[in-house]
Short mmCIF file of C-alpha atoms in Angstrom, two decimals:
data_model
loop_
_atom_site.label_atom_id
_atom_site.label_comp_id
_atom_site.label_asym_id
_atom_site.label_seq_id
_atom_site.Cartn_x
_atom_site.Cartn_y
_atom_site.Cartn_z
CA MET A 1 45.96 -154.82 -63.94
CA THR A 2 43.53 -152.02 -63.23
CA LEU A 3 45.13 -149.09 -61.44
CA TYR A 4 42.64 -147.54 -59.02
CA ALA A 5 44.74 -144.38 -58.87
CA VAL A 6 44.04 -143.79 -62.56
CA GLU A 7 40.34 -144.70 -62.40
CA ALA A 8 39.76 -142.41 -59.46
CA ILE A 9 40.93 -139.28 -61.30
CA ASP A 10 37.62 -138.72 -63.10
CA ASP A 11 35.53 -140.14 -60.25
CA ALA A 12 36.95 -137.58 -57.83
CA ILE A 13 36.12 -134.77 -60.26
CA LYS A 14 32.50 -135.91 -60.47
CA ALA A 15 32.23 -136.28 -56.69
CA THR A 16 33.74 -132.84 -56.13
CA ARG A 17 31.32 -131.27 -58.59
CA ALA A 18 28.35 -132.96 -56.93
CA PHE A 19 29.49 -131.83 -53.46
CA LEU A 20 30.28 -128.20 -54.25
CA TRP A 21 27.74 -127.34 -56.94
CA PRO A 22 25.31 -125.71 -57.10
CA PHE A 23 27.23 -123.04 -55.23
CA ASP A 24 26.35 -122.73 -51.55
CA ARG A 25 28.04 -119.73 -49.92
CA GLY A 26 27.77 -121.09 -46.38
CA ARG A 27 29.25 -124.46 -47.33
CA TRP A 28 32.14 -122.87 -49.21
CA LEU A 29 32.95 -120.48 -46.37
CA ARG A 30 32.90 -123.25 -43.77
CA LEU A 31 35.13 -125.40 -45.96
CA ALA A 32 37.47 -122.43 -46.43
CA VAL A 33 37.84 -122.21 -42.64
CA VAL A 34 38.59 -125.94 -42.44
CA ILE A 35 41.10 -125.81 -45.29
CA PHE A 36 42.84 -122.81 -43.73
CA PHE A 37 43.96 -125.12 -40.93
CA VAL A 38 44.23 -128.34 -42.93
CA GLY A 39 46.25 -126.92 -45.81
CA GLY A 40 48.83 -125.00 -43.86
CA THR A 41 52.54 -125.48 -44.68
CA GLY A 42 55.74 -124.52 -43.00
CA GLY A 43 59.47 -124.65 -43.45
CA PHE A 44 62.83 -124.02 -41.85
CA ALA A 45 64.77 -120.83 -42.47
CA PRO A 46 68.41 -121.35 -43.38
CA PHE A 47 71.07 -120.36 -40.91
CA GLN A 48 73.07 -117.32 -41.81
CA PHE A 49 76.78 -117.10 -41.06
CA THR A 50 78.77 -113.89 -41.13
CA GLY A 51 82.44 -113.66 -41.91
CA SER A 52 85.03 -112.20 -39.62
CA ALA A 53 85.77 -108.51 -39.85
CA PRO A 54 89.15 -107.31 -41.16
CA THR A 55 91.73 -106.80 -38.48
CA GLY A 56 93.18 -103.58 -39.76
CA PRO A 57 91.38 -100.23 -39.88
CA GLY A 58 89.85 -99.43 -43.21
CA PRO A 59 88.41 -96.28 -44.68
CA GLY A 60 85.87 -94.79 -42.34
CA SER A 61 86.72 -97.19 -39.53
CA GLU A 62 87.12 -96.08 -35.96
CA ALA A 63 90.60 -95.35 -34.62
CA PRO A 64 92.18 -98.09 -32.55
CA LEU A 65 92.01 -97.80 -28.79
CA PRO A 66 95.06 -96.25 -27.17
CA SER A 67 97.48 -98.57 -25.44
CA GLY A 68 96.36 -99.50 -21.96
CA ALA A 69 92.77 -98.38 -22.53
CA PRO A 70 90.15 -100.83 -21.24
CA SER A 71 88.46 -102.87 -23.95
CA PRO A 72 84.74 -102.34 -24.38
CA GLU A 73 82.58 -104.75 -22.47
CA PHE A 74 79.27 -106.11 -23.69
CA ALA A 75 76.76 -106.79 -20.98
CA ALA A 76 75.15 -110.20 -21.05
CA PRO A 77 71.34 -110.20 -21.01
CA GLY A 78 70.03 -110.03 -17.49
CA GLY A 79 67.15 -111.81 -15.82
CA VAL A 80 64.48 -109.48 -17.20
CA GLU A 81 65.75 -109.78 -20.77
CA LEU A 82 65.94 -113.57 -20.53
CA LEU A 83 62.42 -113.66 -19.13
CA VAL A 84 61.12 -111.57 -22.03
CA ILE A 85 62.89 -113.83 -24.53
CA ALA A 86 61.48 -116.94 -22.84
CA VAL A 87 57.97 -115.48 -22.87
CA ILE A 88 58.26 -114.64 -26.58
CA PHE A 89 59.47 -118.14 -27.45
CA ALA A 90 56.76 -119.70 -25.29
CA LEU A 91 54.12 -117.57 -27.00
CA ILE A 92 55.35 -118.52 -30.47
CA ALA A 93 55.50 -122.21 -29.52
CA SER A 94 51.99 -122.06 -28.06
CA ILE A 95 50.63 -120.51 -31.27
CA LEU A 96 52.33 -123.12 -33.46
CA LEU A 97 51.20 -126.01 -31.26
CA GLY A 98 47.67 -124.60 -31.12
CA PHE A 99 47.58 -124.32 -34.89
CA LEU A 100 48.84 -127.90 -35.21
CA PHE A 101 46.19 -129.17 -32.80
CA VAL A 102 43.34 -127.35 -34.55
CA GLY A 103 44.61 -128.57 -37.92
CA SER A 104 44.69 -132.15 -36.64
CA VAL A 105 41.08 -132.00 -35.49
CA MET A 106 40.06 -130.27 -38.73
CA GLU A 107 41.34 -133.29 -40.67
CA PHE A 108 38.47 -135.29 -39.17
CA VAL A 109 36.02 -132.42 -39.71
CA PHE A 110 37.03 -132.38 -43.38
CA VAL A 111 36.67 -136.13 -43.92
CA GLU A 112 33.39 -136.21 -42.00
CA SER A 113 32.08 -133.40 -44.19
CA LEU A 114 32.85 -135.39 -47.33
CA ARG A 115 31.43 -138.55 -45.80
CA ARG A 116 28.09 -136.97 -44.85
CA GLU A 117 28.14 -134.40 -47.67
CA ALA A 118 27.31 -131.71 -45.12
CA VAL A 119 29.67 -129.30 -43.37
CA SER A 120 29.21 -128.65 -39.65
CA ILE A 121 32.41 -127.56 -37.92
CA ARG A 122 31.00 -127.32 -34.40
CA SER A 123 29.22 -130.68 -34.44
CA TYR A 124 32.05 -132.64 -36.02
CA TRP A 125 34.61 -130.98 -33.73
CA ARG A 126 32.63 -132.01 -30.66
CA ASP A 127 32.44 -135.60 -31.87
CA ARG A 128 35.98 -136.03 -33.19
CA TRP A 129 38.33 -133.82 -31.17
CA ARG A 130 39.68 -136.81 -29.21
CA LEU A 131 40.76 -138.52 -32.43
CA GLY A 132 42.26 -135.21 -33.50
CA ALA A 133 44.25 -135.08 -30.26
CA ARG A 134 45.74 -138.49 -31.08
CA LEU A 135 46.67 -137.30 -34.56
CA PHE A 136 48.19 -134.16 -33.03
CA GLY A 137 50.36 -136.25 -30.71
CA PHE A 138 51.52 -138.45 -33.59
CA ARG A 139 52.36 -135.48 -35.81
CA LEU A 140 54.26 -133.77 -33.03
CA LEU A 141 56.32 -136.83 -32.10
CA PHE A 142 56.94 -137.83 -35.71
CA GLY A 143 57.98 -134.29 -36.59
CA LEU A 144 60.41 -134.18 -33.66
CA LEU A 145 61.81 -137.58 -34.67
CA THR A 146 62.34 -136.44 -38.25
CA LEU A 147 64.00 -133.26 -37.04
CA ALA A 148 66.24 -135.28 -34.72
CA VAL A 149 67.37 -137.48 -37.61
CA ILE A 150 68.18 -134.43 -39.74
CA VAL A 151 70.07 -132.77 -36.88
CA ALA A 152 72.01 -135.99 -36.21
CA ILE A 153 73.07 -136.23 -39.86
CA LEU A 154 74.14 -132.59 -39.91
CA ALA A 155 76.03 -133.03 -36.65
CA ALA A 156 77.89 -136.04 -38.03
CA ILE A 157 78.91 -134.01 -41.09
CA LEU A 158 79.83 -130.78 -39.34
CA TRP A 159 81.30 -132.16 -36.12
CA PRO A 160 84.93 -132.23 -37.37
CA LEU A 161 84.52 -128.64 -38.53
CA LEU A 162 82.97 -127.54 -35.23
CA VAL A 163 85.65 -129.11 -33.05
CA GLY A 164 88.35 -127.69 -35.30
CA ASP A 165 90.37 -130.85 -35.93
CA GLY A 166 90.43 -130.25 -39.67
CA GLY A 167 88.73 -133.49 -40.57
CA PHE A 168 85.81 -131.96 -42.44
CA ALA A 169 85.37 -133.45 -45.91
CA LEU A 170 83.22 -131.93 -48.61
CA GLY A 171 82.47 -135.40 -49.88
CA LEU A 172 80.40 -136.08 -46.77
CA VAL A 173 78.03 -133.29 -47.81
CA PHE A 174 77.39 -134.89 -51.19
CA LEU A 175 77.04 -138.27 -49.48
CA ALA A 176 74.40 -136.83 -47.16
CA ILE A 177 72.26 -135.38 -49.97
CA PRO A 178 70.66 -138.72 -50.96
CA VAL A 179 70.16 -139.46 -47.26
CA PHE A 180 68.23 -136.21 -46.85
CA VAL A 181 66.20 -137.07 -49.95
CA VAL A 182 65.31 -140.49 -48.53
CA VAL A 183 64.38 -138.99 -45.16
CA GLY A 184 62.19 -136.41 -46.91
CA ILE A 185 60.44 -139.03 -49.05
CA VAL A 186 59.82 -141.39 -46.13
CA SER A 187 58.59 -138.55 -43.94
CA GLY A 188 56.28 -137.28 -46.67
CA LEU A 189 54.86 -140.73 -47.38
CA VAL A 190 54.22 -141.54 -43.72
CA GLY A 191 52.62 -138.16 -43.09
CA GLY A 192 50.59 -138.22 -46.30
CA PHE A 193 49.36 -141.79 -45.88
CA THR A 194 48.45 -141.08 -42.27
CA THR A 195 46.36 -138.09 -43.29
CA ASN A 196 44.74 -139.54 -46.40
CA PHE A 197 44.22 -143.18 -45.40
CA VAL A 198 44.69 -143.75 -41.66
CA VAL A 199 42.56 -140.77 -40.59
CA PRO A 200 39.51 -142.13 -42.49
CA ILE A 201 39.99 -145.51 -40.81
CA MET A 202 40.21 -143.84 -37.40
CA LEU A 203 36.99 -141.99 -38.13
CA LEU A 204 35.18 -145.00 -39.60
CA GLU A 205 36.06 -147.50 -36.89
CA ASP A 206 36.74 -145.10 -33.99
CA ARG A 207 40.21 -146.55 -33.49
CA ALA A 208 43.40 -145.08 -32.10
CA LEU A 209 46.02 -144.00 -34.60
CA LEU A 210 48.50 -146.85 -34.19
CA ALA A 211 45.67 -149.39 -34.18
CA SER A 212 44.38 -147.84 -37.39
CA TRP A 213 47.85 -148.08 -38.94
CA ARG A 214 47.93 -151.79 -38.01
CA ARG A 215 44.49 -152.15 -39.59
CA PHE A 216 45.65 -150.39 -42.76
CA TRP A 217 49.05 -152.09 -43.02
CA PRO A 218 47.88 -155.42 -44.60
CA THR A 219 46.01 -153.47 -47.29
CA LEU A 220 49.03 -151.27 -47.96
CA THR A 221 51.48 -154.15 -48.22
CA GLY A 222 49.06 -156.46 -50.02
CA GLN A 223 48.32 -153.86 -52.72
CA TRP A 224 51.54 -151.92 -52.68
CA LYS A 225 51.47 -151.43 -56.45
CA GLN A 226 48.15 -149.59 -56.16
CA TYR A 227 49.52 -147.29 -53.47
CA LEU A 228 52.76 -146.74 -55.33
CA ALA A 229 50.68 -145.65 -58.33
CA TYR A 230 48.65 -143.42 -56.01
CA ALA A 231 51.81 -141.77 -54.65
CA VAL A 232 53.07 -140.99 -58.16
CA VAL A 233 49.74 -139.85 -59.62
CA SER A 234 48.86 -137.87 -56.50
CA PHE A 235 52.18 -136.02 -56.69
CA ILE A 236 51.47 -135.07 -60.31
CA LEU A 237 47.91 -134.04 -59.50
CA GLN A 238 49.08 -131.84 -56.64
CA ILE A 239 51.54 -130.06 -58.93
CA ALA A 240 48.88 -129.55 -61.61
CA ALA A 241 46.30 -128.41 -59.06
CA GLY A 242 48.81 -126.01 -57.52
CA ILE A 243 49.54 -124.45 -60.92
CA LEU A 244 45.84 -124.03 -61.72
CA ALA A 245 45.14 -122.58 -58.28
CA SER A 246 48.01 -120.12 -58.66
CA ILE A 247 46.73 -118.99 -62.07
CA ALA A 248 43.21 -118.51 -60.70
CA THR A 249 44.54 -116.55 -57.72
CA VAL A 250 46.68 -114.30 -59.90
CA LEU A 251 43.76 -113.58 -62.23
CA GLY A 252 41.57 -112.75 -59.25
CA ALA A 253 44.31 -110.52 -57.85
CA LEU A 254 44.47 -108.61 -61.13
CA VAL A 255 40.72 -108.06 -61.06
CA ALA A 256 40.86 -106.83 -57.47
CA ALA A 257 43.88 -104.66 -58.19
CA ILE A 258 42.03 -102.47 -60.72
CA PRO A 259 39.53 -100.72 -58.40
CA LEU A 260 41.84 -100.82 -55.38
CA GLY A 261 44.70 -99.49 -57.49
CA ILE A 262 42.54 -96.55 -58.48
CA VAL A 263 41.81 -95.87 -54.80
CA GLY A 264 45.54 -96.04 -54.07
CA LEU A 265 46.34 -93.60 -56.88
CA VAL A 266 43.75 -91.18 -55.52
CA GLY A 267 45.49 -91.45 -52.16
CA VAL A 268 48.86 -90.71 -53.77
CA ALA A 269 47.37 -87.65 -55.49
CA LEU A 270 46.00 -86.39 -52.18
CA LEU A 271 49.36 -86.60 -50.41
CA SER A 272 50.28 -83.10 -51.53
CA VAL A 273 46.90 -81.67 -50.48
CA ALA A 274 45.71 -83.70 -47.49
CA GLU A 275 48.55 -85.99 -46.45
CA ILE A 276 46.68 -87.82 -43.70
CA VAL A 277 43.69 -88.58 -45.95
CA GLY A 278 46.00 -89.73 -48.72
CA TRP A 279 47.88 -92.16 -46.46
CA ILE A 280 44.61 -93.48 -45.06
CA LEU A 281 43.33 -94.23 -48.58
CA ILE A 282 46.60 -95.95 -49.51
CA ALA A 283 46.60 -98.04 -46.33
CA VAL A 284 42.93 -99.03 -46.71
CA ALA A 285 43.44 -100.02 -50.37
CA ALA A 286 46.52 -102.10 -49.47
CA LEU A 287 44.80 -103.85 -46.56
CA ILE A 288 41.68 -104.64 -48.57
CA PHE A 289 43.82 -105.98 -51.41
CA LEU A 290 45.78 -108.29 -49.07
CA LEU A 291 42.56 -109.48 -47.42
CA ALA A 292 40.99 -110.11 -50.83
CA ILE A 293 43.99 -112.19 -51.93
CA PHE A 294 43.86 -114.19 -48.70
CA VAL A 295 40.14 -114.95 -49.02
CA LEU A 296 40.46 -115.64 -52.73
CA GLY A 297 43.30 -118.10 -52.11
CA LEU A 298 41.20 -119.99 -49.58
CA LEU A 299 38.17 -120.12 -51.88
CA VAL A 300 40.31 -121.39 -54.74
CA ALA A 301 41.74 -124.04 -52.40
CA VAL A 302 38.27 -125.36 -51.55
CA PRO A 303 37.68 -127.34 -54.79
CA VAL A 304 41.36 -128.27 -55.04
CA GLN A 305 41.63 -129.78 -51.56
CA THR A 306 38.16 -131.33 -51.81
CA TYR A 307 39.17 -133.06 -55.04
CA LEU A 308 42.46 -134.36 -53.65
CA ARG A 309 40.79 -135.74 -50.53
CA TYR A 310 37.99 -137.37 -52.54
CA TYR A 311 40.66 -138.86 -54.77
CA ALA A 312 42.36 -140.53 -51.79
CA LEU A 313 39.04 -141.80 -50.43
CA PHE A 314 38.18 -143.40 -53.78
CA VAL A 315 41.53 -145.22 -53.85
CA LEU A 316 41.15 -146.35 -50.23
CA GLY A 317 37.66 -147.74 -50.83
CA ASP A 318 38.74 -149.49 -54.03
CA THR A 319 41.61 -151.29 -52.33
CA GLU A 320 39.53 -152.35 -49.32
CA GLY A 321 35.74 -152.25 -49.28
CA ASP A 322 35.60 -152.19 -45.47
CA PHE A 323 37.32 -148.78 -45.53
CA ASP A 324 34.87 -147.15 -47.95
CA LEU A 325 33.52 -143.97 -46.35
CA ILE A 326 31.80 -142.71 -49.50
CA ALA A 327 30.03 -145.82 -50.74
CA GLU A 328 26.86 -143.99 -51.81
CA ARG A 329 28.75 -141.26 -53.66
CA ARG A 330 30.96 -143.89 -55.30
CA GLU A 331 27.91 -145.79 -56.53
CA ALA A 332 26.23 -142.62 -57.81
CA VAL A 333 29.37 -141.48 -59.64
CA ARG A 334 29.99 -144.84 -61.32
CA GLU A 335 26.46 -145.57 -62.44
#
């Protein structure tokens, strides 16, 4: 049996080369803007617990309060403080939701760019923002559902410990590990298949997201071996591409660090003579270096993300001809 996921490896390389070369600065910069929103990642910070303080006074500790002295009182945050906290949380949530919405629309801008082999953010945004809004709603609800499942599992494990009845068992933690793994795999597959396969169908047939999933489902279940191979090969390709991108970024950072490092050293030397000028030179060198790394990382991501998206489009078109968005490029590559 021919595995489309294996055949598409070289085809996606050829298509990426034809799309990005010869080098066009405007195209690369526009794609870098798209990929900035499309390729964003996030994570959860672990909770930190602190132990109880010793009851007795230790070296350097404050003397105990005299008998009968009133214990110190800690004022609860008032209305103004709570309002400030609420505003901060609302601002952070608005930024995250705005980023998620823009990233959802940019998914269609990205696929449309590969489909037409021309990048026009404004035009594609105007035509596809409604589809992007549907993707945004799906991602938000699916993310909340996944988070709810994780919280429910954690609550079931930690509930005996929280209520203090002594029923907490360490074995439940180890039992929950494979459950978390399964939840992570299912969540990743649903999210990845939605982005790589359902989004192109939405764009091609101007369908809603759930209707596009129903349209894609017979192909997925009918050729599940092909998509299983895609999931495995794509995972390996992403790791390999990430390593190559990291190496390229580090090499670029070393090149940028040489002249900017010299500027920083000049600033350090001037600290004893003209302190303000020295600090300005150090700050400018550091800011330019960080900006250079940021831009370099985006430019390196352009061919990587373009290749991975082309790779998915080749597999989608091979499994179902009606879903082929890049028929002309496919024919040119395979001649």
